Structures are given as C-alpha cells and as structure tokens.
XYZ file of C-alpha atoms in Angstrom:
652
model
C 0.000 0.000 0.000
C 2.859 2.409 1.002
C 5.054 1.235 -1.945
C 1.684 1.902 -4.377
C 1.311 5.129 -2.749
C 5.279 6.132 -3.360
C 4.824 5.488 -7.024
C 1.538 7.936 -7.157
C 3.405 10.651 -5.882
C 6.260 9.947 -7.980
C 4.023 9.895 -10.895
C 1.956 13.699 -10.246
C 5.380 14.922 -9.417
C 6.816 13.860 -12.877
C 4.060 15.078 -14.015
C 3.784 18.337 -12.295
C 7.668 18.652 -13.527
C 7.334 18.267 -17.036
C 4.263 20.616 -17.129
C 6.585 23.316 -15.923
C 9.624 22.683 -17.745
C 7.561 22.558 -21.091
C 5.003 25.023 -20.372
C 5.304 26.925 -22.990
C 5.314 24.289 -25.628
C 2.137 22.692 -24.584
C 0.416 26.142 -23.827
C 0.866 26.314 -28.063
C -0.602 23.121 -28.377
C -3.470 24.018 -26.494
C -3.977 27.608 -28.010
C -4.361 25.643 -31.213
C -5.643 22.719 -30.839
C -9.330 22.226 -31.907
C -10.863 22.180 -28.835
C -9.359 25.157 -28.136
C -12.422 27.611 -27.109
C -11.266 30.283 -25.449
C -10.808 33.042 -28.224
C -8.798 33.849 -30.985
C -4.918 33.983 -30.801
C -4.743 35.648 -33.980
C -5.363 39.368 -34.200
C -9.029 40.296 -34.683
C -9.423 41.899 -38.410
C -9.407 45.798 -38.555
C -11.723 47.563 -40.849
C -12.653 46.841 -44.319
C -11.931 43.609 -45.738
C -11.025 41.915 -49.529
C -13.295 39.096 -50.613
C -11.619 35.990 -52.073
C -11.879 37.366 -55.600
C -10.422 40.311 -54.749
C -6.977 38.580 -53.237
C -7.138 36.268 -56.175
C -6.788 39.870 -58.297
C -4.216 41.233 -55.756
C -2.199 37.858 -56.798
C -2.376 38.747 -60.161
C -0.633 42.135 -60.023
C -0.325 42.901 -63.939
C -2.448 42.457 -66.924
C -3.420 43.944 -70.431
C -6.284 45.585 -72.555
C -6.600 45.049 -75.772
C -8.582 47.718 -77.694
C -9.067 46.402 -81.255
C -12.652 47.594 -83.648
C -13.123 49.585 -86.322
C -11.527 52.654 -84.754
C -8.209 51.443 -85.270
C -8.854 51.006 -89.309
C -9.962 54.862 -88.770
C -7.129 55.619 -87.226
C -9.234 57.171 -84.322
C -8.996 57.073 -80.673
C -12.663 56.988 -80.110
C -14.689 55.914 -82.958
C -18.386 57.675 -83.776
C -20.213 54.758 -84.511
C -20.210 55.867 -88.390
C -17.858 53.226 -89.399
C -18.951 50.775 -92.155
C -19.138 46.848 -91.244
C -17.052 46.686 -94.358
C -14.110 48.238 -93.044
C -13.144 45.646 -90.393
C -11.326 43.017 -92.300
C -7.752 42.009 -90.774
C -6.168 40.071 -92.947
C -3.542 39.017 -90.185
C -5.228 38.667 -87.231
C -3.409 36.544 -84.644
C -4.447 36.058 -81.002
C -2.009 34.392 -80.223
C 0.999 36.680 -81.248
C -1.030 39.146 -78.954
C -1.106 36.835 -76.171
C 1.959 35.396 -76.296
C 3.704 38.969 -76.297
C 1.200 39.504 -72.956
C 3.349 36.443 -71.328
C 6.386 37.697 -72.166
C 5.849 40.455 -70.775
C 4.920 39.250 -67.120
C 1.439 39.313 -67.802
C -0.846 37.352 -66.165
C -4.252 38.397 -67.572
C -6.061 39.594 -71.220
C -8.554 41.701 -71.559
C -10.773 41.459 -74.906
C -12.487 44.959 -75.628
C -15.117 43.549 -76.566
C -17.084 46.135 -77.586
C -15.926 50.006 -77.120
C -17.403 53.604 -77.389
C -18.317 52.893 -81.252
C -20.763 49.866 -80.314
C -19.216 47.332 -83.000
C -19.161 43.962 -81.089
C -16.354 41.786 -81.565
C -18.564 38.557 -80.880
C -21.494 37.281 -83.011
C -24.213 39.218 -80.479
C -27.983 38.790 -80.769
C -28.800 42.383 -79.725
C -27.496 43.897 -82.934
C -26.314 43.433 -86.552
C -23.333 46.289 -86.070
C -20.624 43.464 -85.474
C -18.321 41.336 -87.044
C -21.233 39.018 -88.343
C -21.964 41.945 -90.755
C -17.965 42.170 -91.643
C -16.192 40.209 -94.610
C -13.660 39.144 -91.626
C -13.921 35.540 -91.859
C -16.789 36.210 -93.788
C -19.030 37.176 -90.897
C -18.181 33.747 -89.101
C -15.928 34.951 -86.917
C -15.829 35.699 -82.812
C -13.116 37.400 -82.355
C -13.704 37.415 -78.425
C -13.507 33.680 -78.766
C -10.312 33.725 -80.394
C -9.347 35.925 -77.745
C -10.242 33.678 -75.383
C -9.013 30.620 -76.402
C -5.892 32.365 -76.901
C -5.243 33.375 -73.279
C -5.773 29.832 -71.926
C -3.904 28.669 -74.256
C -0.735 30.403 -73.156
C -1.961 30.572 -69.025
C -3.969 33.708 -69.300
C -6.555 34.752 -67.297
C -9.554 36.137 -69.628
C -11.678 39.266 -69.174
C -14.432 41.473 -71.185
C -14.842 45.098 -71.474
C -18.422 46.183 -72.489
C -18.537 49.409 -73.199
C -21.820 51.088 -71.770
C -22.165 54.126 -73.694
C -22.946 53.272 -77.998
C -22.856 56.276 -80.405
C -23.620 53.301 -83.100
C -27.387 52.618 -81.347
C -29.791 54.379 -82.429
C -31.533 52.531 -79.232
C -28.912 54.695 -76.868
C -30.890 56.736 -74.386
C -33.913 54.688 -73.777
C -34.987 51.577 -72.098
C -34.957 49.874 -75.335
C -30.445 50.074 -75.228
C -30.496 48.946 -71.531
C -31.885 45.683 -72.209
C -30.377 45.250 -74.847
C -26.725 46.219 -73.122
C -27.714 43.697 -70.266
C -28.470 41.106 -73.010
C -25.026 41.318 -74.510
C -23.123 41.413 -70.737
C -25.159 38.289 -70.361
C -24.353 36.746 -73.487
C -20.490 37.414 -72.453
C -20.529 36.272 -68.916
C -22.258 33.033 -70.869
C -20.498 31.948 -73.299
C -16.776 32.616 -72.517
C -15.665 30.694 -69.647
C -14.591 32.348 -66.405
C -13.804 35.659 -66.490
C -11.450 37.259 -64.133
C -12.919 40.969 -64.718
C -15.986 42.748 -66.251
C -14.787 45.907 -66.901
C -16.484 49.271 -68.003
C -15.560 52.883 -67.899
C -17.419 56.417 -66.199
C -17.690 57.039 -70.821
C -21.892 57.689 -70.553
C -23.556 59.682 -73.426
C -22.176 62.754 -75.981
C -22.111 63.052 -79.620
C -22.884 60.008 -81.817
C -23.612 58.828 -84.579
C -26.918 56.873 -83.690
C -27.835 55.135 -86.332
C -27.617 58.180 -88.519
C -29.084 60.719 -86.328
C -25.741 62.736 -85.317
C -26.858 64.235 -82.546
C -25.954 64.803 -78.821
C -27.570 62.333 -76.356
C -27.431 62.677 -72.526
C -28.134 60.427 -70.032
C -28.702 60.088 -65.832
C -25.823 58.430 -65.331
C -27.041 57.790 -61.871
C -30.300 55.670 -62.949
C -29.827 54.980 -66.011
C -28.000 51.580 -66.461
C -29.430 50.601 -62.737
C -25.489 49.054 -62.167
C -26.550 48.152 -58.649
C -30.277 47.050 -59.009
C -29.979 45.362 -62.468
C -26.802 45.251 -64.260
C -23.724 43.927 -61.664
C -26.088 40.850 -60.477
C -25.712 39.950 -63.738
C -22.061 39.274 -63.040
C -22.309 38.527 -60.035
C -24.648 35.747 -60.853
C -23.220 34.296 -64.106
C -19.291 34.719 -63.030
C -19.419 35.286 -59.089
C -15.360 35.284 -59.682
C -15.268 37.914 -61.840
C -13.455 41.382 -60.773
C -16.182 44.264 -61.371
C -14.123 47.545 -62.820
C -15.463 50.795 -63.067
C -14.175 54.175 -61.887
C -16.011 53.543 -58.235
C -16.101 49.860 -58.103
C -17.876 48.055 -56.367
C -14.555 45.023 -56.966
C -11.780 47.619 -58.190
C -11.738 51.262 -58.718
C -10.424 53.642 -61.363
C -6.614 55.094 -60.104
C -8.330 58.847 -61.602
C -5.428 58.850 -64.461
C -4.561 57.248 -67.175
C -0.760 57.192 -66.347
C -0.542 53.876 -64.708
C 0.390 56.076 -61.188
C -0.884 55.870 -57.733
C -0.631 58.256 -54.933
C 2.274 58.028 -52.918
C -0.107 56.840 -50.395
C -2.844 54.928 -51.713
C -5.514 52.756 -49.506
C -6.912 50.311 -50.832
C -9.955 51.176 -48.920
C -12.338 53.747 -49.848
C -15.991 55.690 -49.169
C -17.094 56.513 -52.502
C -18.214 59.787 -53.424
C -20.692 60.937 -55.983
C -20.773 64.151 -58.043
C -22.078 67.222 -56.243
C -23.487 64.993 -53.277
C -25.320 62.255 -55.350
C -25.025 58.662 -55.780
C -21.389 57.518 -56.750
C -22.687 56.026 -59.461
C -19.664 54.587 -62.915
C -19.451 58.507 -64.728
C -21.293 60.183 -61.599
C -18.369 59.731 -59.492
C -15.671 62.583 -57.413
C -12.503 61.620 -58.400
C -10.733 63.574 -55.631
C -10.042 60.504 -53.712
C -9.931 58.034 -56.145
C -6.212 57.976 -56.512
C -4.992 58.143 -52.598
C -8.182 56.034 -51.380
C -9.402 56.903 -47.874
C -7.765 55.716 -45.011
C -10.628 53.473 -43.166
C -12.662 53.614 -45.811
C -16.043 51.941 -45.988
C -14.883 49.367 -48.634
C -12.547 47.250 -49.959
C -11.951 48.694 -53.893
C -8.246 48.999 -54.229
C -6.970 51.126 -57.803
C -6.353 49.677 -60.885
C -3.758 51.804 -62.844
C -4.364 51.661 -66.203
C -2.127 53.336 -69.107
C -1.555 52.801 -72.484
C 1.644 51.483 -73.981
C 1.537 54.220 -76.738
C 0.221 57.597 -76.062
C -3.421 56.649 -77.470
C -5.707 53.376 -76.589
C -5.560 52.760 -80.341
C -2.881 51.568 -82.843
C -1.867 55.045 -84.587
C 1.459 54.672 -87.342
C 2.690 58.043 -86.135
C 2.907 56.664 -82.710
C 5.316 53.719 -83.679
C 8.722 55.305 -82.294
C 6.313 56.413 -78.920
C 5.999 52.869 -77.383
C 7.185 52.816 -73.684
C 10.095 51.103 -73.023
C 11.121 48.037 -70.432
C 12.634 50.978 -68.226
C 9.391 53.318 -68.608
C 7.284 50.508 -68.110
C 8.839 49.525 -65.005
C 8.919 52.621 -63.302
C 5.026 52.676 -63.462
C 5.064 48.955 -61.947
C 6.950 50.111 -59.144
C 3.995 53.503 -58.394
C 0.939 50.654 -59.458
C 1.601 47.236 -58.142
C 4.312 48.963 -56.094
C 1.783 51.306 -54.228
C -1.084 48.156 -53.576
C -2.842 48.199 -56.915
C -2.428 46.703 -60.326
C -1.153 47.663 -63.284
C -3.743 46.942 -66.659
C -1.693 47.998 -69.564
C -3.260 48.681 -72.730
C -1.923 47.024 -75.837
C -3.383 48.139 -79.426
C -3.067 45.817 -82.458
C -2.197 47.306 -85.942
C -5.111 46.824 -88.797
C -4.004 43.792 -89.833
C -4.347 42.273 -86.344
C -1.290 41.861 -84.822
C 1.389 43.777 -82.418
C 4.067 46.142 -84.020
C 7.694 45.007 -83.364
C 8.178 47.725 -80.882
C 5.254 46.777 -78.975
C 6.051 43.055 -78.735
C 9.924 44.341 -77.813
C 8.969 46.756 -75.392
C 7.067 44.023 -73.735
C 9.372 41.294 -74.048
C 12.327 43.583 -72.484
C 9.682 44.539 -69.845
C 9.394 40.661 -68.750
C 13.110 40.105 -68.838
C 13.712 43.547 -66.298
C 10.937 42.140 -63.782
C 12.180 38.896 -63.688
C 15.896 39.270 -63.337
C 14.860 42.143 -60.546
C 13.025 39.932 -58.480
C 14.649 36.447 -59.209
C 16.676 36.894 -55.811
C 15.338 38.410 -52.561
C 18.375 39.637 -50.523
C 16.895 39.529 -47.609
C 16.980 35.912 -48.112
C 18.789 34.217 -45.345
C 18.426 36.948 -42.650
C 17.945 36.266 -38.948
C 15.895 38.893 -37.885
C 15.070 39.880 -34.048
C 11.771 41.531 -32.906
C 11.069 43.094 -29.635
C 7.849 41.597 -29.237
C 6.307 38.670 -31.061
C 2.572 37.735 -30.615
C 2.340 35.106 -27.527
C 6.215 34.309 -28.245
C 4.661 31.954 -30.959
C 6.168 30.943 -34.236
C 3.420 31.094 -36.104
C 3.610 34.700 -35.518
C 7.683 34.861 -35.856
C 9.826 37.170 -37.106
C 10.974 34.232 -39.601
C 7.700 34.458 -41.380
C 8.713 37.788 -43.068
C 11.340 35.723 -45.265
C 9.208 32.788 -46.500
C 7.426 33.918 -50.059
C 3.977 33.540 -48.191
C 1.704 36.592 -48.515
C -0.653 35.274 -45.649
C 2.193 33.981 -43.208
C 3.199 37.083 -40.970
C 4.836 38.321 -38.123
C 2.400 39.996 -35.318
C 2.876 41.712 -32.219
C 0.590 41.451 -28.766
C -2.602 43.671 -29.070
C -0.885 46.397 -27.142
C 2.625 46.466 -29.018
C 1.398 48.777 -32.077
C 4.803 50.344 -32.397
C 7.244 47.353 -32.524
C 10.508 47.128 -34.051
C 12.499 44.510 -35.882
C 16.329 44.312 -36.161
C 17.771 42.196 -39.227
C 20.997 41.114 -39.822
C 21.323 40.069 -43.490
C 23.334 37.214 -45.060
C 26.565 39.420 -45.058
C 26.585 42.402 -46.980
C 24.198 43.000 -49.712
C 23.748 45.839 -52.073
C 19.938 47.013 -53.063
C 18.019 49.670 -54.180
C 14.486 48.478 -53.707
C 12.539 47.777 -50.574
C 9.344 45.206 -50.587
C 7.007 45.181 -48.092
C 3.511 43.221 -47.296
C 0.556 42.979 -45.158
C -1.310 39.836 -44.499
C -4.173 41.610 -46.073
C -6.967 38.822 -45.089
C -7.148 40.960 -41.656
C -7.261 44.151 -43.137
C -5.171 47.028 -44.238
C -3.301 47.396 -40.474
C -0.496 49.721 -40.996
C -0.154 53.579 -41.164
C 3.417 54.215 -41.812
C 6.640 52.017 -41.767
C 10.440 53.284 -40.744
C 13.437 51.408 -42.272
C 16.987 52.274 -41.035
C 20.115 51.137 -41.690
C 23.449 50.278 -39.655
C 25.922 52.585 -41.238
C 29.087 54.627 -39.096
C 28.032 52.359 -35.891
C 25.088 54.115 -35.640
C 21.008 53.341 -37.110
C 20.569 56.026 -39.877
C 17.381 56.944 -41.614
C 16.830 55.103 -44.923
C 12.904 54.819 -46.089
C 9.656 55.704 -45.072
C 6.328 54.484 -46.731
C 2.844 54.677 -46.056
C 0.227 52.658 -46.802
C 1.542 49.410 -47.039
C -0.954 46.746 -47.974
C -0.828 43.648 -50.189
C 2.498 45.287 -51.870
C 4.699 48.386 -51.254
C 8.031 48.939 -53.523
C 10.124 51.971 -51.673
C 12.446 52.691 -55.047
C 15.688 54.371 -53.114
C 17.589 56.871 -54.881
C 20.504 55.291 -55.031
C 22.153 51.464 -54.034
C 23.031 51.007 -50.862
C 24.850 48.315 -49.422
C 24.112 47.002 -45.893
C 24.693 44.017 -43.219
C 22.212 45.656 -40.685
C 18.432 46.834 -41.340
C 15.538 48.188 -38.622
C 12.266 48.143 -39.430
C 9.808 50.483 -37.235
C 5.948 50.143 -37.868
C 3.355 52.152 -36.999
C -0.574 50.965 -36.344
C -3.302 52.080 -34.530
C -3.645 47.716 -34.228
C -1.215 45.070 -33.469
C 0.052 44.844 -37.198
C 0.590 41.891 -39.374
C 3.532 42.412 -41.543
C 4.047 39.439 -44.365
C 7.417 40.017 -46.357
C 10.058 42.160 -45.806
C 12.520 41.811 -49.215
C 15.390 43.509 -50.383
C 15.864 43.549 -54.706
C 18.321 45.084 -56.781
C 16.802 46.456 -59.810
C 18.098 44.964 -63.434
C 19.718 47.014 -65.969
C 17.631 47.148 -69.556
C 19.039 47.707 -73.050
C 16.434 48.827 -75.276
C 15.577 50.731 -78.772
C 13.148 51.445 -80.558
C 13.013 51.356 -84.236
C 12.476 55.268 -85.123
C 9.258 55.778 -87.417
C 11.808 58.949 -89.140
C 8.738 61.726 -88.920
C 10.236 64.891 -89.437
C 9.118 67.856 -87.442
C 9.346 71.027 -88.392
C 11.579 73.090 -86.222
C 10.059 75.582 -84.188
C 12.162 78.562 -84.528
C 10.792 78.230 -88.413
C 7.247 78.667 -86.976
C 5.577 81.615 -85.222
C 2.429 83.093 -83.878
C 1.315 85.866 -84.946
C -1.372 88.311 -84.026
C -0.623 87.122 -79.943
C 0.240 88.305 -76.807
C 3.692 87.872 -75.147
C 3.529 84.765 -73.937
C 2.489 82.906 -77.261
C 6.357 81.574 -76.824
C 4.933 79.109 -74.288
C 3.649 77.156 -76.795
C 7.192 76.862 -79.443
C 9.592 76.863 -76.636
C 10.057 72.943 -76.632
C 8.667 72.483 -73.146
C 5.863 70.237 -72.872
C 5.738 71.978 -68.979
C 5.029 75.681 -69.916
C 1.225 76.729 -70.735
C 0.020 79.180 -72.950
C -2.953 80.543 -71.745
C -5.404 83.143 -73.577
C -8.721 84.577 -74.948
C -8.749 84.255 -78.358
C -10.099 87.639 -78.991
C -12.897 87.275 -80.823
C -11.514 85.391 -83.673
C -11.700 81.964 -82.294
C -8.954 81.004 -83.405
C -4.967 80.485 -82.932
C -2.854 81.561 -86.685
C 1.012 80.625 -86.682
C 3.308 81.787 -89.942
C 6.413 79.267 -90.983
C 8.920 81.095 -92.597
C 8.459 79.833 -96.091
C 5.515 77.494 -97.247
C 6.241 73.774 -96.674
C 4.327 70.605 -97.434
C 2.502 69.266 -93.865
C 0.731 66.237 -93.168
C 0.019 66.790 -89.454
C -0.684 69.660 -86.721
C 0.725 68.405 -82.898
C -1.669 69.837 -80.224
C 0.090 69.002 -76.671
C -2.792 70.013 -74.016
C -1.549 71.346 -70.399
C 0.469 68.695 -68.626
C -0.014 70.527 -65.192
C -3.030 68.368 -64.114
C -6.194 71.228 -64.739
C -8.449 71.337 -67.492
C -9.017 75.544 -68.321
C -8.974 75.952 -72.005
C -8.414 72.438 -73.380
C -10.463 71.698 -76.515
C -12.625 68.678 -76.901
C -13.574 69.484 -80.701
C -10.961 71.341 -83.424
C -10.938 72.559 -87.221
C -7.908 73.112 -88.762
C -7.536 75.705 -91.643
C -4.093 76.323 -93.800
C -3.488 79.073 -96.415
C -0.776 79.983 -98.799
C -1.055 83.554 -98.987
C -2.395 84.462 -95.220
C -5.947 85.453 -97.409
C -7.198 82.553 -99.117
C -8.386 79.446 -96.807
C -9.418 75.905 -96.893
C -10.318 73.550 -93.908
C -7.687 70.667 -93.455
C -8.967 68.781 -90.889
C -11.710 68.514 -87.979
C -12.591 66.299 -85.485
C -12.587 65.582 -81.750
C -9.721 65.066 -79.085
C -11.569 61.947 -77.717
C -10.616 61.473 -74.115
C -8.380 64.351 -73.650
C -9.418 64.593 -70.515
C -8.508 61.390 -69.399
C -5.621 60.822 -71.002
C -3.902 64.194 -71.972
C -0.805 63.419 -74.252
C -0.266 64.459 -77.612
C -3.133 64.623 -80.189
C -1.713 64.221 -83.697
C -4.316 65.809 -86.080
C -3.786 64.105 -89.668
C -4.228 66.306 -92.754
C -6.016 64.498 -95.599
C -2.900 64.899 -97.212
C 0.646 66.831 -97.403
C -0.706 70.443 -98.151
C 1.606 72.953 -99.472
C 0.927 75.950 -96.870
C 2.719 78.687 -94.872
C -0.499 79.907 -92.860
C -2.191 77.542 -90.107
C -5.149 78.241 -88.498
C -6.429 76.219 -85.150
C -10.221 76.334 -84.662
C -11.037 75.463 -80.936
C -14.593 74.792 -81.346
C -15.614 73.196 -77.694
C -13.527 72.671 -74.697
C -13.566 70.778 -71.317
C -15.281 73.206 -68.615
C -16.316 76.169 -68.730
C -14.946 79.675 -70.306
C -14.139 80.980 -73.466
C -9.825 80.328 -72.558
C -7.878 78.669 -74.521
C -4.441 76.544 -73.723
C -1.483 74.957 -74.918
C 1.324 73.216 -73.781
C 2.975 72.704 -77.028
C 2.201 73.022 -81.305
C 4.246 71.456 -83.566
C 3.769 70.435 -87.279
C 5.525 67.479 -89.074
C 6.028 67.027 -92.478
C-alpha cells in the first residue's frame, strides 16, 4: 500500500515537472488545438476587408487591354459609330501573337475589348447586326472574343471582357430599349466565354454620336440609367461570381483617376465613394478627388487599378510607332501601381491587320526580362531577424515568417505592441536599391506608416519611409546602398501583421526602338502671330510651360512658318499641369498659302483628352503645301471661353 502510494506521488510529481519545464510548448498546443475555445490567438481583423476574388486579383498584379474595332482602321482614338461593317477586315489577325507577347511580358491576364465607345461587337451578339457578323472578316463567321479567349488559356492567361456602356452606333442609346439590350449582350459574355477574371467598363456615358444616322448629342442620368446596382452587376455577379467588377467607383476595383498607370504616394486600398455634387457615386457620376490616394478606413474594400496605355493613345496610330514605352518606362510605373497596392492593366493596341508592331512586342518582351531578373533573388533571403515583441512568443507569428514567399504567413505583435521594431541582420553584406514590403491583407489594411533604417558609421541612420503598405509596397531608393544591418519600425493604430520584408536590386535594360523617321518642323521656323507675349509658351520645346489666352474674338490660334512647306500633321500638346481651363474637346484646322485665301484641313474631336492628356496628332487628308495655319477650338472641357497649350508642332 505504502510502496503503491510512493509510485503515485512519484508519478503527479513527474508530471507536475514536465508541465513546468515545457510550459510553454504545450500552452501552443493548447492555443491551437481544436478544442481550443477560449478566443482567438490571432489578431481580430481591422476595418474593411477583400473578398476571395479580390486577393485572387491582388495575386495577379499585372495584366493587359486590348482595344481592337473599327476605330483602329480609322485611325481614331474613339470611334463615332459611323464606321462601315465593311471596313473591319484584318487580314492578319493573330491572337495568339497578342497573347503570347502579354506572357512575355509578365502578364498574367487579357482583356478582350469587346465592344468600345463605337458599339461594333467583336462577338457574333444577338442584340445587334453592327458586329463582325456583318464584316467580310472571316466572312461574318468569326468571334473574335472567342479567339481571344481561347488564346489566353492557351498560353496561361486569365480572360476578361470590357463592355462598353455608352454606344454612339445605337440608335436605341438613351432609352430603355439600349439597356436591355446592353444587359443582353453582358449576359451573353458572362455566358459563353468561360470564367472571367474581370468585367470591366468605364465612367464614358452619353455625348455626340452617330446613332444610327441621327448625329446628334444624347445625354443620359448616369445615376439611374443603367441601374449598375439594381440590375446590371447581379448579372455578373450571378453568371461569373469570380469575376473582378471595374469601373471608376467599383464596387470590386476602382479607377486610379489617371490614365498614367500612377498611384498616390499613399494609396488605400480602402475607400468611401463619393458621388458628383453629393449624389449617388454612381460609374461617370463619381468625385474623383479621392480616387487615386483612397481613404484611409474607408467603408470598402476597392483597391486602384492603374491603367495606361503602352503608346500615347488606346488605339494603334502609325505616327505613334517610335512612342511605345520602353522596359525601363514601363517599369517605373510597376513600381507607383503594383508597387503602391494596386495593379497595373496595360493597354496594348493591335495594328489593322491584327497583330502587335515590333516595338510593342519588344517593349514588352524587355519589360518581362527587367521584372524577372529584378526579383529572381530576394536579398533579404537568409536573414535572422530579431523583434522586440512577437505575438504570444509563438512561431506562427515569428519574425521568420517575413522571409518565406507567403503573402498570408506574418509576423504579429501582442494587441498592445502597435509600435514594434524589428532588427535584421542580413546574409553578409548586400547591395539594393528596392525595398518590398507586405501585409497579411486577409485581416485588413493594419499599418499607417513604416520606418526602415540602416546600420551605417556604428550608428542606425534613416533610410525609407512608406505609407500605406498593404498587399504590396516597392520603396524605389535613390541610389544602391549596401548594408549588413536593417531596422524596421511600424506604426498601427492595431497590433500589425507584416508578411514580407525583401530587399531587390533592380536589373539594368538595353532597349531601342526602331524610329518611325517623322520629321518635325523646327520651331524657330514657326511663329504666332497676331498674340500676346507669352504665345512663346507654346514653341519653346517644353511640354511643362502653358500658354494661356482669350482668343479675342476670332476663335482662333494663326502661326506663320517662314516659307511654305508641305505638312501632313498639326501636334496639339494640351496642359500637362493636371487642370483642365482651355483644353479643346472638338478642333478645325484651316491652312493658307497667302495668309488670305483658306481651306479647312482637318476637324474632329480630341476623344478622351481629358482622361488621357498626351499628344493629339491631327492628320491632314494629305501633305498640303501651306505657310499659314489656323487652329479652330470649337468646344472645350469646362467652362470659359480660354484657350491653352502646352505645345504646337507640325511634321512634315
């Protein structure tokens, strides 16, 4: 009995023993073991929150748009809706050229413009004969958005539709009639196409058309008119509940405000729309103030897409040829899209006969080579990295977590730690010039700012701050350093939940572009005459200065070249300082040998000048002989009777 009783004590004591020596290990076991009931041990998620397509798009990071109708054989940016059937014919289309220049660029998505601001559809729709069933392209048997589509899976391509909303072909446009019609052919493409990674449509609603021959002006409600909320986007979200929703306020992804591929230098990815003048923020009914920074707290989850052409224009133009952006250009938006939490959709415009230029596909494929030899090695690869305070003293919450490619595993701090700190010593001394940094996004967007010093003089000096953090944030430094020693500070009104902290070197790039050899006329040949003083502005070279003035009754702008020459186009460059005051939407141009006799050269529109303001290149319908140019301004964006320029040239 006494000998029993001996071994019972012995055996709690053990017991008791190796519950104390091992505390800590078992404590973890319990904390996560199923039966676990007693709360959470991870942090409780802060504010607004991405749905599971919406980190599938974060994933993504880069994709392309691929505007191809009519317009391009037009050699327009936006087309009226007056273009003939007839004229769409490639005779080299090639999807897969197109796609397979996407993937080498880095690309992980394609976006088939299905149909744009001129209404032709690219697919075989039952809502209207204006598409390419009415075309000799493939003699009417063709679906282009098909093609499209079977191209990007093809080559590993996720595949997405953009259905324009506004149609200056319809003569339907403005009445209920067009509405069901346009929610017929989003149905028809969330149908027939497999899954679709985005729907995308633009703020474009109502203007000038052609309307089935009616030329007129048509305006719309934009905030009731397409019912997006009530009648359109459950189409989507029924038919493709995977599919990214893109307009300029959401509801999935929201329009950046420019067309330069930038974010603000802080940019939230969440946000409390706004809507024009206090109403609904409705796609084209929407304040724009915010778009591009976000709001910090914001109601929703609808991070920016950055969107930019890789010409100046949406559309393939000839003259633009030697203006393609190159692998350098290219990545320096990367680094203020994807690099500042949002992605990067870069448009890509086919030629008539249906397939990339050389520049375009070079451009591209010296883009994917820069990206990937950047971020082939992470630096910070290898570091051991101290924090002074770790969530519970777990692992799963360890400072190790930052170096493991895993955009959900993360390092935490206890609830009440919102300022800690991390020390990292690296794998010996590295040299880099870019700094990555992620959240663990699934529990929100946690962190206001982050400090990053470096050991340097045996002392911690100041190297980077960034705000706004989020599911990516690239701090570009201005020049390498090299380091053994880093610090990383955060700041968050929660215990944050930081996911990488990486170190890149960015890759060199050799790149040129083959030169289309237009010549332009030089400007100290050219003058304006009857002007004021500062009429220079706008021949001094400098696409910065503005030239701003009332055109005194005339209503129009007359420069002299020296001696008549034969010109084939007029360069308008509109302000580049951000505002809108005096920029034309609609032009004439006029030319004259003798200063007294005049014919009209060209007219037209500046179609989305607004949006996108780079150079407009106004063809002549052909090389006139002239020494006299007039420039008609015949409606502008806002309000006023001013008139500005950045920049005129002519080119022979």
């Amino acid at each position: 009995m006494e000998f029993a009783l001996l071994l019972w004590v012995n055996s709690v004591s053990s017991a008791l023993n190796f519950l104390i020596m091992n505390r800590k290990t078992l404590l973890s076991l319990f904390l996560f073991s199923p039966f676990f009931s007693f709360g959470q041990t991870e942090p409780e998620p802060y504010g607004a929150l991405p749905s599971e397509r919406q980190l599938r798009w974060h994933e993504m990071e880069l994709y392309t748009l691929i505007h191809y109708t009519p317009t391009t054989f037009q050699d327009k940016e936006w087309g009226y809706g007056d273009a003939a059937p007839e004229i769409f014919n490639p005779d080299r289309f090639d999807a897969n050229q197109i796609a397979r220049a996407a993937v080498a660029g880095g690309f992980r998505g394609l976006i088939s413009v299905a149909k744009h601001h001129d209404g032709f559809c690219l697919w075989p729709t039952q809502t209207t004969d204006y598409s390419v069933k009415s075309s000799p392209w493939k003699d009417g048997k063709g679906d282009m958005v098909r093609e499209f589509m079977q191209a990007s899976h093809d080559h590993g391509l996720a595949f997405g539709v953009y259905l324009s909303a506004w149609d200056r072909n319809d003569t339907r446009y403005g009445t209920e009639d067009y509405t069901e019609a346009y929610r017929e052919q989003l149905t028809e493409l969330m149908s027939n196409y497999g899954p679709i990674f985005t729907s995308w449509h633009d703020g474009a609603n109502g203007g000038d058309g052609y309307y089935g021959g009616r030329n007129e002006k048509r305006v719309i409600d934009q905030t009731t008119y397409y019912e997006w909320e009530e009648k359109t986007w459950p189409i989507v979200r029924r038919l493709q509940p995977m599919a990214m929703i893109f307009s300029d306020v959401g509801p999935d992804m929201r329009w950046v405000g420019n067309e330069k591929g930038m974010a603000a230098e802080t940019s939230w990815s969440t946000l409390t729309p706004k809507g024009k003048d206090g109403g609904p923020p409705t796609p084209g009914s929407v304040d724009n103030a915010n778009l591009p920074t976000g709001d910090r707290n914001g109601e929703f989850w609808i991070p920016a897409e950055c969107d930019v052409p890789q010409r100046p224009g949406w559309f393939y133009h000839e003259n633009q040829n030697d203006q393609v952006k190159t692998p350098d250009e290219l990545f320096e938006i990367y680094i203020n899209s994807v690099g500042r939490g949002g992605g990067m959709n870069l448009g890509l415009a086919p030629m008539p006969e249906g397939i990339l230029h050389d520049n375009d596909v070079r451009s591209l494929e010296g883009f994917g080579k820069k990206i990937k030899e950047t971020f082939a090695a992470n630096l910070a690869q290898g570091a051991v990295a101290t924090a002074n305070n770790v969530r519970q003293d777990h692992a799963l919450f360890s400072e190790a977590n930052l170096f493991d490619a895993d955009r959900y595993s993360y390092y935490a701090s206890d609830d009440h730690v919102l300022n800690p700190v991390i020390e990292m010593e690296l794998d010996g001394v590295q040299e880099f010039d870019l700094i990555r940094l992620r959240e663990n996004i699934k529990l929100g967007q946690r962190l206001d700012s982050v400090r990053i010093d470096v050991w340097k003089e045996e002392r911690w000096q100041p190297l980077a701050r960034a705000t706004s953090i989020g599911a990516n944030r690239l701090i570009k430094l201005d020049a390498p350093v090299r380091a053994s020693k880093l610090r990383v500070a955060l700041f968050a009104p929660v215990a944050p939940t930081l996911s990488e902290f990486a170190l890149f070197k960015e890759a060199s790039s050799e790149f040129q572009l083959t030169k289309s050899g237009r010549q332009i006329v030089d400007p100290k040949q050219l003058s304006i005459i009857h002007a004021d003083q500062q009429a220079k502005r706008a021949l001094d070279g400098d696409k910065q200065t503005v030239w701003e003035t009332r055109l005194a009754g005339t209503g129009y702008v007359e420069m002299k070249l020296d001696v008549a020459q034969q010109i084939s186009r007029v360069h308008y460059w509109p302000r580049q300082d951000g505002k809108i005051t005096g920029v034309p939407t609609r032009y004439e141009i006029q030319g004259s040998l003798d200063g007294k006799e005049w014919r009209s050269l060209a007219a037209g529109e500046f179609s989305n000048i607004k949006a996108n303001a780079t150079e407009q290149v106004i063809e002549l319908s052909q090389r006139e002989n002239v020494q006299f140019i007039r420039f008609f301004p015949k409606a502008f964006l806002g309000e006023g009777d001013v008139f500005s320029v950045a920049e005129f040239e002519l080119s022979k």
